[in-house]
PDB file of C-alpha atoms in Angstrom:
ATOM      1  CA  MET A   1     -11.678  11.318  27.088  1.00 37.00           C
ATOM      2  CA  ARG A   2      -9.810  13.732  24.811  1.00 41.00           C
ATOM      3  CA  ASN A   3     -13.041  15.082  23.331  1.00 46.00           C
ATOM      4  CA  ILE A   4     -14.539  15.467  26.822  1.00 45.00           C
ATOM      5  CA  SER A   5     -11.484  17.353  28.087  1.00 44.00           C
ATOM      6  CA  GLY A   6     -11.608  19.550  24.986  1.00 48.00           C
ATOM      7  CA  PHE A   7     -15.273  20.301  25.726  1.00 50.00           C
ATOM      8  CA  PHE A   8     -14.512  21.369  29.281  1.00 46.00           C
ATOM      9  CA  LEU A   9     -11.550  23.444  28.074  1.00 50.00           C
ATOM     10  CA  LEU A  10     -13.853  25.232  25.644  1.00 52.00           C
ATOM     11  CA  ILE A  11     -16.367  25.959  28.419  1.00 51.00           C
ATOM     12  CA  SER A  12     -13.519  27.183  30.633  1.00 50.00           C
ATOM     13  CA  LEU A  13     -12.213  29.484  27.897  1.00 52.00           C
ATOM     14  CA  LEU A  14     -15.692  30.836  27.247  1.00 49.00           C
ATOM     15  CA  ILE A  15     -16.243  31.569  30.948  1.00 43.00           C
ATOM     16  CA  SER A  16     -12.789  33.119  31.281  1.00 46.00           C
ATOM     17  CA  CYS A  17     -13.360  35.190  28.158  1.00 46.00           C
ATOM     18  CA  SER A  18     -16.587  36.593  29.594  1.00 44.00           C
ATOM     19  CA  ASP A  19     -14.694  37.511  32.773  1.00 48.00           C
ATOM     20  CA  GLY A  20     -11.842  39.099  30.814  1.00 51.00           C
ATOM     21  CA  GLN A  21      -9.333  36.579  32.153  1.00 66.00           C
ATOM     22  CA  VAL A  22      -7.978  35.311  28.844  1.00 73.00           C
ATOM     23  CA  ARG A  23      -5.806  37.019  26.305  1.00 87.00           C
ATOM     24  CA  GLU A  24      -7.135  37.643  22.827  1.00 94.00           C
ATOM     25  CA  ILE A  25      -4.324  37.551  20.238  1.00 96.00           C
ATOM     26  CA  LYS A  26      -5.321  39.473  17.123  1.00 96.00           C
ATOM     27  CA  PRO A  27      -4.320  38.377  13.591  1.00 97.00           C
ATOM     28  CA  ASP A  28      -1.957  41.338  13.176  1.00 96.00           C
ATOM     29  CA  ASN A  29       0.304  40.121  16.000  1.00 95.00           C
ATOM     30  CA  ARG A  30       3.849  40.128  14.610  1.00 94.00           C
ATOM     31  CA  ALA A  31       4.602  36.692  16.051  1.00 96.00           C
ATOM     32  CA  ILE A  32       2.046  35.058  13.746  1.00 97.00           C
ATOM     33  CA  SER A  33       3.396  33.754  10.429  1.00 96.00           C
ATOM     34  CA  TYR A  34       1.187  33.435   7.344  1.00 96.00           C
ATOM     35  CA  THR A  35       1.865  31.188   4.342  1.00 95.00           C
ATOM     36  CA  GLY A  36       0.029  31.712   1.082  1.00 97.00           C
ATOM     37  CA  ARG A  37      -2.190  34.591   0.025  1.00 98.00           C
ATOM     38  CA  PHE A  38      -4.115  36.431   2.743  1.00 98.00           C
ATOM     39  CA  TYR A  39      -6.146  39.617   2.665  1.00 98.00           C
ATOM     40  CA  PHE A  40      -5.834  41.858   5.742  1.00 97.00           C
ATOM     41  CA  PRO A  41      -8.699  44.397   5.818  1.00 96.00           C
ATOM     42  CA  ASP A  42      -8.639  47.353   8.204  1.00 93.00           C
ATOM     43  CA  ASP A  43     -10.949  45.628  10.698  1.00 92.00           C
ATOM     44  CA  GLY A  44      -8.165  43.231  11.751  1.00 92.00           C
ATOM     45  CA  ARG A  45      -9.243  39.980  10.090  1.00 96.00           C
ATOM     46  CA  ALA A  46      -6.958  37.679   8.089  1.00 98.00           C
ATOM     47  CA  VAL A  47      -9.013  36.377   5.154  1.00 98.00           C
ATOM     48  CA  SER A  48      -8.057  33.507   2.840  1.00 98.00           C
ATOM     49  CA  ASP A  49      -9.726  31.134   0.404  1.00 98.00           C
ATOM     50  CA  TRP A  50      -6.932  29.511  -1.662  1.00 98.00           C
ATOM     51  CA  PRO A  51      -6.141  25.933  -0.560  1.00 98.00           C
ATOM     52  CA  GLY A  52      -3.052  25.328   1.552  1.00 98.00           C
ATOM     53  CA  THR A  53      -2.932  28.708   3.252  1.00 98.00           C
ATOM     54  CA  SER A  54      -1.352  28.331   6.660  1.00 97.00           C
ATOM     55  CA  ILE A  55      -1.159  30.147  10.013  1.00 98.00           C
ATOM     56  CA  ARG A  56       1.760  29.392  12.337  1.00 96.00           C
ATOM     57  CA  CYS A  57       3.322  30.527  15.591  1.00 97.00           C
ATOM     58  CA  ARG A  58       4.687  29.218  18.860  1.00 97.00           C
ATOM     59  CA  PHE A  59       3.050  29.679  22.249  1.00 97.00           C
ATOM     60  CA  THR A  60       3.340  28.960  25.949  1.00 96.00           C
ATOM     61  CA  GLY A  61       0.676  27.558  28.215  1.00 94.00           C
ATOM     62  CA  LYS A  62      -1.245  24.318  28.494  1.00 94.00           C
ATOM     63  CA  SER A  63      -4.148  25.217  26.222  1.00 95.00           C
ATOM     64  CA  LEU A  64      -5.020  27.279  23.166  1.00 97.00           C
ATOM     65  CA  GLY A  65      -8.138  28.316  21.299  1.00 97.00           C
ATOM     66  CA  ILE A  66      -8.704  29.858  17.870  1.00 97.00           C
ATOM     67  CA  ARG A  67     -11.456  31.876  16.237  1.00 97.00           C
ATOM     68  CA  ILE A  68     -12.183  31.219  12.554  1.00 98.00           C
ATOM     69  CA  LYS A  69     -15.357  32.499  10.926  1.00 98.00           C
ATOM     70  CA  GLY A  70     -16.898  31.019   7.801  1.00 97.00           C
ATOM     71  CA  SER A  71     -18.946  28.175   6.380  1.00 96.00           C
ATOM     72  CA  SER A  72     -18.823  24.930   8.356  1.00 96.00           C
ATOM     73  CA  GLU A  73     -17.678  23.185   5.163  1.00 97.00           C
ATOM     74  CA  VAL A  74     -14.349  25.075   5.233  1.00 98.00           C
ATOM     75  CA  GLN A  75     -11.877  22.846   7.031  1.00 98.00           C
ATOM     76  CA  PHE A  76      -8.372  23.056   8.501  1.00 98.00           C
ATOM     77  CA  ASN A  77      -5.768  20.583   9.707  1.00 98.00           C
ATOM     78  CA  VAL A  78      -4.373  21.539  13.117  1.00 98.00           C
ATOM     79  CA  PHE A  79      -0.838  20.536  14.117  1.00 98.00           C
ATOM     80  CA  ILE A  80       0.554  20.955  17.626  1.00 97.00           C
ATOM     81  CA  ASP A  81       4.313  20.468  17.968  1.00 96.00           C
ATOM     82  CA  ASP A  82       4.366  19.141  14.368  1.00 94.00           C
ATOM     83  CA  LEU A  83       1.832  16.399  15.160  1.00 97.00           C
ATOM     84  CA  PRO A  84      -1.688  16.292  13.655  1.00 97.00           C
ATOM     85  CA  VAL A  85      -4.231  16.655  16.465  1.00 96.00           C
ATOM     86  CA  LYS A  86      -7.560  17.383  14.764  1.00 96.00           C
ATOM     87  CA  VAL A  87      -9.497  18.699  11.801  1.00 97.00           C
ATOM     88  CA  VAL A  88     -11.606  21.764  12.579  1.00 98.00           C
ATOM     89  CA  SER A  89     -14.345  23.551  10.660  1.00 97.00           C
ATOM     90  CA  CYS A  90     -15.108  27.249  10.548  1.00 97.00           C
ATOM     91  CA  ASN A  91     -18.043  28.548  12.565  1.00 97.00           C
ATOM     92  CA  ASN A  92     -19.474  31.961  13.413  1.00 96.00           C
ATOM     93  CA  GLY A  93     -16.275  33.012  15.157  1.00 95.00           C
ATOM     94  CA  ASP A  94     -16.768  31.207  18.466  1.00 96.00           C
ATOM     95  CA  ILE A  95     -13.753  29.759  20.273  1.00 96.00           C
ATOM     96  CA  ILE A  96     -12.515  26.420  18.933  1.00 97.00           C
ATOM     97  CA  SER A  97     -10.310  24.460  21.314  1.00 96.00           C
ATOM     98  CA  VAL A  98      -7.198  23.192  19.513  1.00 96.00           C
ATOM     99  CA  ALA A  99      -4.842  22.320  22.388  1.00 94.00           C
ATOM    100  CA  GLU A 100      -5.352  21.172  25.960  1.00 92.00           C
ATOM    101  CA  ASN A 101      -3.420  19.521  28.788  1.00 93.00           C
ATOM    102  CA  LEU A 102      -0.038  20.352  27.265  1.00 96.00           C
ATOM    103  CA  ASN A 103       3.207  20.182  29.187  1.00 94.00           C
ATOM    104  CA  LYS A 104       4.839  23.338  30.448  1.00 90.00           C
ATOM    105  CA  GLY A 105       7.153  25.084  28.032  1.00 93.00           C
ATOM    106  CA  LYS A 106       7.024  26.259  24.434  1.00 96.00           C
ATOM    107  CA  HIS A 107       4.813  24.679  21.791  1.00 97.00           C
ATOM    108  CA  SER A 108       4.067  25.262  18.126  1.00 97.00           C
ATOM    109  CA  ILE A 109       0.820  25.400  16.195  1.00 97.00           C
ATOM    110  CA  GLN A 110       0.037  25.283  12.486  1.00 97.00           C
ATOM    111  CA  ILE A 111      -3.472  25.763  11.079  1.00 98.00           C
ATOM    112  CA  PHE A 112      -3.540  24.481   7.487  1.00 98.00           C
ATOM    113  CA  LYS A 113      -6.476  25.062   5.087  1.00 98.00           C
ATOM    114  CA  ARG A 114      -7.537  21.744   3.563  1.00 98.00           C
ATOM    115  CA  THR A 115     -10.273  23.008   1.259  1.00 98.00           C
ATOM    116  CA  GLU A 116     -10.346  25.283  -1.796  1.00 98.00           C
ATOM    117  CA  SER A 117     -12.175  28.505  -2.571  1.00 98.00           C
ATOM    118  CA  PHE A 118     -15.437  27.151  -4.012  1.00 97.00           C
ATOM    119  CA  VAL A 119     -16.009  25.431  -0.641  1.00 98.00           C
ATOM    120  CA  GLY A 120     -15.733  28.845   1.020  1.00 97.00           C
ATOM    121  CA  ARG A 121     -13.426  31.481   2.443  1.00 97.00           C
ATOM    122  CA  ALA A 122     -12.202  31.725   6.031  1.00 98.00           C
ATOM    123  CA  GLU A 123     -11.779  34.729   8.307  1.00 98.00           C
ATOM    124  CA  PHE A 124      -9.131  34.158  10.965  1.00 98.00           C
ATOM    125  CA  LEU A 125     -10.007  36.292  14.008  1.00 98.00           C
ATOM    126  CA  GLY A 126      -7.113  35.315  16.264  1.00 97.00           C
ATOM    127  CA  PHE A 127      -5.962  33.075  19.104  1.00 97.00           C
ATOM    128  CA  VAL A 128      -7.287  32.821  22.656  1.00 96.00           C
ATOM    129  CA  THR A 129      -4.715  31.964  25.336  1.00 95.00           C
ATOM    130  CA  GLU A 130      -4.956  31.248  29.023  1.00 91.00           C
ATOM    131  CA  PRO A 131      -3.829  33.931  31.514  1.00 89.00           C
ATOM    132  CA  GLY A 132      -0.063  34.508  31.436  1.00 90.00           C
ATOM    133  CA  ALA A 133       0.519  32.588  28.206  1.00 94.00           C
ATOM    134  CA  LYS A 134       2.463  34.126  25.325  1.00 94.00           C
ATOM    135  CA  ILE A 135       2.456  33.961  21.540  1.00 96.00           C
ATOM    136  CA  LEU A 136       5.972  33.604  20.123  1.00 96.00           C
ATOM    137  CA  PRO A 137       7.424  33.848  16.593  1.00 95.00           C
ATOM    138  CA  TRP A 138       7.769  30.754  14.435  1.00 90.00           C
ATOM    139  CA  ASN A 139      11.311  29.509  14.977  1.00 83.00           C
ATOM    140  CA  LYS A 140      11.822  27.517  11.775  1.00 78.00           C
ATOM    141  CA  PRO A 141      11.723  29.866   8.782  1.00 80.00           C
ATOM    142  CA  PRO A 142      11.721  27.854   5.523  1.00 88.00           C
ATOM    143  CA  LYS A 143      14.856  27.926   3.401  1.00 86.00           C
ATOM    144  CA  ARG A 144      13.074  28.065   0.021  1.00 95.00           C
ATOM    145  CA  LYS A 145       9.872  29.332  -1.604  1.00 97.00           C
ATOM    146  CA  ILE A 146       7.802  27.426  -4.177  1.00 98.00           C
ATOM    147  CA  GLU A 147       4.642  28.551  -5.950  1.00 98.00           C
ATOM    148  CA  PHE A 148       2.244  26.013  -7.479  1.00 98.00           C
ATOM    149  CA  ILE A 149      -0.382  26.897 -10.080  1.00 98.00           C
ATOM    150  CA  GLY A 150      -2.861  24.171 -10.907  1.00 98.00           C
ATOM    151  CA  ASN A 151      -6.301  22.597 -10.781  1.00 98.00           C
ATOM    152  CA  SER A 152      -7.955  19.757  -8.841  1.00 97.00           C
ATOM    153  CA  ILE A 153      -4.775  17.670  -8.567  1.00 96.00           C
ATOM    154  CA  THR A 154      -2.974  20.570  -6.938  1.00 98.00           C
ATOM    155  CA  CYS A 155      -5.981  21.370  -4.712  1.00 98.00           C
ATOM    156  CA  GLY A 156      -6.346  17.835  -3.383  1.00 97.00           C
ATOM    157  CA  TYR A 157      -9.870  17.332  -4.717  1.00 97.00           C
ATOM    158  CA  GLY A 158     -11.132  13.993  -3.373  1.00 96.00           C
ATOM    159  CA  VAL A 159      -7.647  12.917  -2.314  1.00 96.00           C
ATOM    160  CA  GLU A 160      -9.077  11.167   0.759  1.00 96.00           C
ATOM    161  CA  GLY A 161     -12.108   9.722  -1.030  1.00 94.00           C
ATOM    162  CA  ALA A 162     -12.811   5.988  -1.131  1.00 92.00           C
ATOM    163  CA  SER A 163     -12.488   5.899  -4.939  1.00 90.00           C
ATOM    164  CA  ARG A 164     -12.279   8.145  -8.009  1.00 85.00           C
ATOM    165  CA  HIS A 165     -16.017   7.636  -8.550  1.00 87.00           C
ATOM    166  CA  GLU A 166     -17.037   9.094  -5.183  1.00 91.00           C
ATOM    167  CA  HIS A 167     -18.887  12.409  -5.308  1.00 91.00           C
ATOM    168  CA  PHE A 168     -17.001  15.377  -3.908  1.00 94.00           C
ATOM    169  CA  LYS A 169     -17.304  16.210  -0.223  1.00 95.00           C
ATOM    170  CA  PRO A 170     -15.307  18.883   1.625  1.00 96.00           C
ATOM    171  CA  GLU A 171     -14.246  16.191   4.101  1.00 96.00           C
ATOM    172  CA  THR A 172     -12.326  14.304   1.400  1.00 97.00           C
ATOM    173  CA  GLU A 173     -10.349  17.306   0.116  1.00 98.00           C
ATOM    174  CA  ASN A 174      -6.992  17.721   1.837  1.00 98.00           C
ATOM    175  CA  ASN A 175      -4.408  19.980   0.261  1.00 98.00           C
ATOM    176  CA  TYR A 176      -1.848  18.833   2.843  1.00 98.00           C
ATOM    177  CA  MET A 177      -1.665  15.450   1.079  1.00 98.00           C
ATOM    178  CA  THR A 178      -1.063  16.789  -2.447  1.00 98.00           C
ATOM    179  CA  TYR A 179       2.177  16.484  -4.388  1.00 97.00           C
ATOM    180  CA  ALA A 180       2.678  20.235  -3.876  1.00 97.00           C
ATOM    181  CA  ALA A 181       2.516  20.131  -0.094  1.00 97.00           C
ATOM    182  CA  ILE A 182       4.563  16.931   0.155  1.00 97.00           C
ATOM    183  CA  LEU A 183       7.252  18.301  -2.156  1.00 97.00           C
ATOM    184  CA  SER A 184       7.435  21.537  -0.182  1.00 96.00           C
ATOM    185  CA  ARG A 185       7.879  19.705   3.102  1.00 95.00           C
ATOM    186  CA  ARG A 186      10.535  17.464   1.564  1.00 95.00           C
ATOM    187  CA  PHE A 187      12.633  20.472   0.542  1.00 95.00           C
ATOM    188  CA  ASP A 188      11.841  22.618   3.593  1.00 93.00           C
ATOM    189  CA  ALA A 189      10.071  25.193   1.445  1.00 95.00           C
ATOM    190  CA  ASP A 190       7.483  27.822   2.162  1.00 94.00           C
ATOM    191  CA  TYR A 191       4.820  27.488  -0.492  1.00 94.00           C
ATOM    192  CA  SER A 192       1.804  29.120  -2.098  1.00 97.00           C
ATOM    193  CA  ILE A 193      -1.020  27.305  -3.892  1.00 97.00           C
ATOM    194  CA  ILE A 194      -2.943  29.047  -6.671  1.00 98.00           C
ATOM    195  CA  ALA A 195      -5.341  26.329  -7.765  1.00 98.00           C
ATOM    196  CA  HIS A 196      -9.022  25.750  -8.475  1.00 98.00           C
ATOM    197  CA  SER A 197     -10.651  22.452  -9.412  1.00 98.00           C
ATOM    198  CA  GLY A 198     -12.127  22.202 -12.897  1.00 97.00           C
ATOM    199  CA  LEU A 199     -10.566  25.398 -14.218  1.00 97.00           C
ATOM    200  CA  GLY A 200      -8.245  25.772 -17.167  1.00 97.00           C
ATOM    201  CA  ILE A 201      -6.030  28.218 -18.972  1.00 97.00           C
ATOM    202  CA  VAL A 202      -8.692  28.930 -21.616  1.00 97.00           C
ATOM    203  CA  ARG A 203     -11.548  26.467 -21.120  1.00 97.00           C
ATOM    204  CA  HIS A 204     -13.010  24.933 -17.967  1.00 97.00           C
ATOM    205  CA  TYR A 205     -13.881  21.271 -17.525  1.00 96.00           C
ATOM    206  CA  GLY A 206     -17.010  20.202 -19.401  1.00 94.00           C
ATOM    207  CA  ASP A 207     -17.757  23.638 -20.845  1.00 95.00           C
ATOM    208  CA  SER A 208     -19.843  23.739 -24.033  1.00 96.00           C
ATOM    209  CA  VAL A 209     -17.693  26.425 -25.658  1.00 96.00           C
ATOM    210  CA  LYS A 210     -14.041  26.600 -26.678  1.00 96.00           C
ATOM    211  CA  VAL A 211     -13.307  29.611 -24.456  1.00 97.00           C
ATOM    212  CA  SER A 212     -15.011  29.795 -21.072  1.00 96.00           C
ATOM    213  CA  SER A 213     -16.706  33.013 -20.027  1.00 95.00           C
ATOM    214  CA  ASP A 214     -15.921  32.602 -16.311  1.00 93.00           C
ATOM    215  CA  PRO A 215     -12.487  33.875 -15.252  1.00 95.00           C
ATOM    216  CA  GLN A 216      -9.745  31.415 -16.196  1.00 96.00           C
ATOM    217  CA  MET A 217      -6.615  30.712 -14.186  1.00 97.00           C
ATOM    218  CA  PRO A 218      -4.430  33.443 -15.786  1.00 97.00           C
ATOM    219  CA  GLU A 219      -6.922  36.025 -14.481  1.00 97.00           C
ATOM    220  CA  ARG A 220      -7.374  34.389 -11.077  1.00 97.00           C
ATOM    221  CA  TYR A 221      -3.614  34.274 -10.625  1.00 98.00           C
ATOM    222  CA  LYS A 222      -3.662  38.055 -10.177  1.00 98.00           C
ATOM    223  CA  ARG A 223      -6.045  37.878  -7.208  1.00 98.00           C
ATOM    224  CA  THR A 224      -5.365  37.858  -3.478  1.00 98.00           C
ATOM    225  CA  LEU A 225      -8.617  35.947  -3.005  1.00 98.00           C
ATOM    226  CA  ASP A 226      -9.710  33.458  -5.647  1.00 98.00           C
ATOM    227  CA  SER A 227     -13.368  34.332  -5.061  1.00 96.00           C
ATOM    228  CA  SER A 228     -12.977  38.093  -5.544  1.00 96.00           C
ATOM    229  CA  ASP A 229     -11.327  40.327  -8.137  1.00 95.00           C
ATOM    230  CA  SER A 230     -11.541  43.420  -5.926  1.00 95.00           C
ATOM    231  CA  VAL A 231      -8.132  42.937  -4.277  1.00 95.00           C
ATOM    232  CA  ARG A 232      -5.112  42.332  -6.507  1.00 97.00           C
ATOM    233  CA  TRP A 233      -2.108  40.398  -5.255  1.00 98.00           C
ATOM    234  CA  ASP A 234       1.079  42.324  -4.509  1.00 97.00           C
ATOM    235  CA  PHE A 235       3.704  40.270  -6.326  1.00 97.00           C
ATOM    236  CA  THR A 236       6.511  42.140  -4.566  1.00 96.00           C
ATOM    237  CA  SER A 237       5.377  40.843  -1.156  1.00 95.00           C
ATOM    238  CA  TRP A 238       6.412  37.228  -1.767  1.00 95.00           C
ATOM    239  CA  ARG A 239       8.857  36.092  -4.452  1.00 95.00           C
ATOM    240  CA  PRO A 240       9.111  32.341  -5.110  1.00 97.00           C
ATOM    241  CA  ASP A 241      12.404  30.692  -5.993  1.00 97.00           C
ATOM    242  CA  ILE A 242      10.595  28.414  -8.422  1.00 97.00           C
ATOM    243  CA  VAL A 243       7.110  28.218  -9.980  1.00 98.00           C
ATOM    244  CA  MET A 244       5.477  24.905 -10.945  1.00 97.00           C
ATOM    245  CA  ILE A 245       2.495  24.967 -13.338  1.00 97.00           C
ATOM    246  CA  ASN A 246       0.178  21.981 -13.742  1.00 97.00           C
ATOM    247  CA  LEU A 247      -2.614  23.231 -16.036  1.00 97.00           C
ATOM    248  CA  GLY A 248      -4.207  22.244 -19.352  1.00 96.00           C
ATOM    249  CA  THR A 249      -5.911  18.993 -18.370  1.00 95.00           C
ATOM    250  CA  ASN A 250      -9.324  20.645 -18.016  1.00 97.00           C
ATOM    251  CA  ASP A 251      -8.933  22.609 -21.269  1.00 97.00           C
ATOM    252  CA  PHE A 252      -8.699  19.395 -23.298  1.00 95.00           C
ATOM    253  CA  SER A 253     -10.703  17.063 -21.053  1.00 92.00           C
ATOM    254  CA  THR A 254     -13.825  17.067 -23.227  1.00 93.00           C
ATOM    255  CA  GLU A 255     -14.855  18.526 -26.577  1.00 95.00           C
ATOM    256  CA  PRO A 256     -15.021  21.164 -27.954  1.00 96.00           C
ATOM    257  CA  TYR A 257     -11.294  21.648 -27.485  1.00 96.00           C
ATOM    258  CA  PRO A 258      -9.919  25.211 -27.524  1.00 96.00           C
ATOM    259  CA  ASP A 259      -8.041  26.294 -30.637  1.00 95.00           C
ATOM    260  CA  LYS A 260      -4.356  25.588 -30.182  1.00 91.00           C
ATOM    261  CA  ASN A 261      -3.296  29.071 -31.230  1.00 92.00           C
ATOM    262  CA  VAL A 262      -5.608  30.595 -28.630  1.00 93.00           C
ATOM    263  CA  PHE A 263      -4.374  28.193 -25.942  1.00 93.00           C
ATOM    264  CA  ASN A 264      -0.682  28.759 -26.788  1.00 90.00           C
ATOM    265  CA  SER A 265      -0.988  32.529 -26.888  1.00 89.00           C
ATOM    266  CA  THR A 266      -2.717  32.882 -23.511  1.00 83.00           C
TER     267      THR A 266
END
C-alpha cells in the first residue's frame, strides 16, 4: 500500500505542479544544508559526484518531493525524521516522491549519496512541497568535522554484496555503511568523503606501469567534482578538525609496484 500511496502522491504533485499549486524550493534556499563537496553553477543546480554527499533540511506538510537529475544508476538513501524510508535513483529531473501521509508538524529529511563518481554525478534541482508547506533550517548542526581520503573501502564498494566475489553493481554500493560514515555518526561529526575505488597515490589497481597516467588521488583531492578538473575546491570553505587517509592498498596490490622513493615523495 505504501508504494501505491506514493504513486498517487506523485500524480497529485505532478497535477498540482502543472496548475502552479505547489511550491518549488530551489537548491540555493538558505534553509538547505549540504555536506561534502558540491558545485553550484549559475543556473541554480547543486552538482555532486563524490560518495557520501548529503542534502538536509526540515520541512512542514504531509508530503515532499525532490528533483534529482542524472543516470539511473546513481542512488541515494532517503531518511525522514532520521528513519530510512527508501532508496531512490536519479532520473531526468522529474518529481520523485520521498514522503507521504506524514503527521502534522515539523519533519526532517536527509538525502545521502550511496554511489561514487564513476557510477555518475547527480544534479539536485530542488524540493517540491504541497501548498502552504515550508522548508526550515537543519536544527542539529554537527559538533565536529572529519575528512576521509581513500579508495573502495572508504567508498563502500560492494559493501552490500552477497560475497567478495560478486561483480560490482551500483545497488550494492552504500557509502552510508562504511567505517567513515559510521564513525562520523558515532562522534556527531559532519564529514566529507574524497574517495574513488581502485585508485592510488601513485599507481592504480592492476595497472601495467609503476606510475599511472590517469589522475591519482593527490590530484583528485584538489577537485570539487571527482569527474572534472575544471572546478577546484575552495579549501577555505570547509575546514576539517581531523583528516583520515586510507590509501596505498591499490598502489601495491599487484606488480609492478611503484618505486618506494616515488611513492614516499608524492
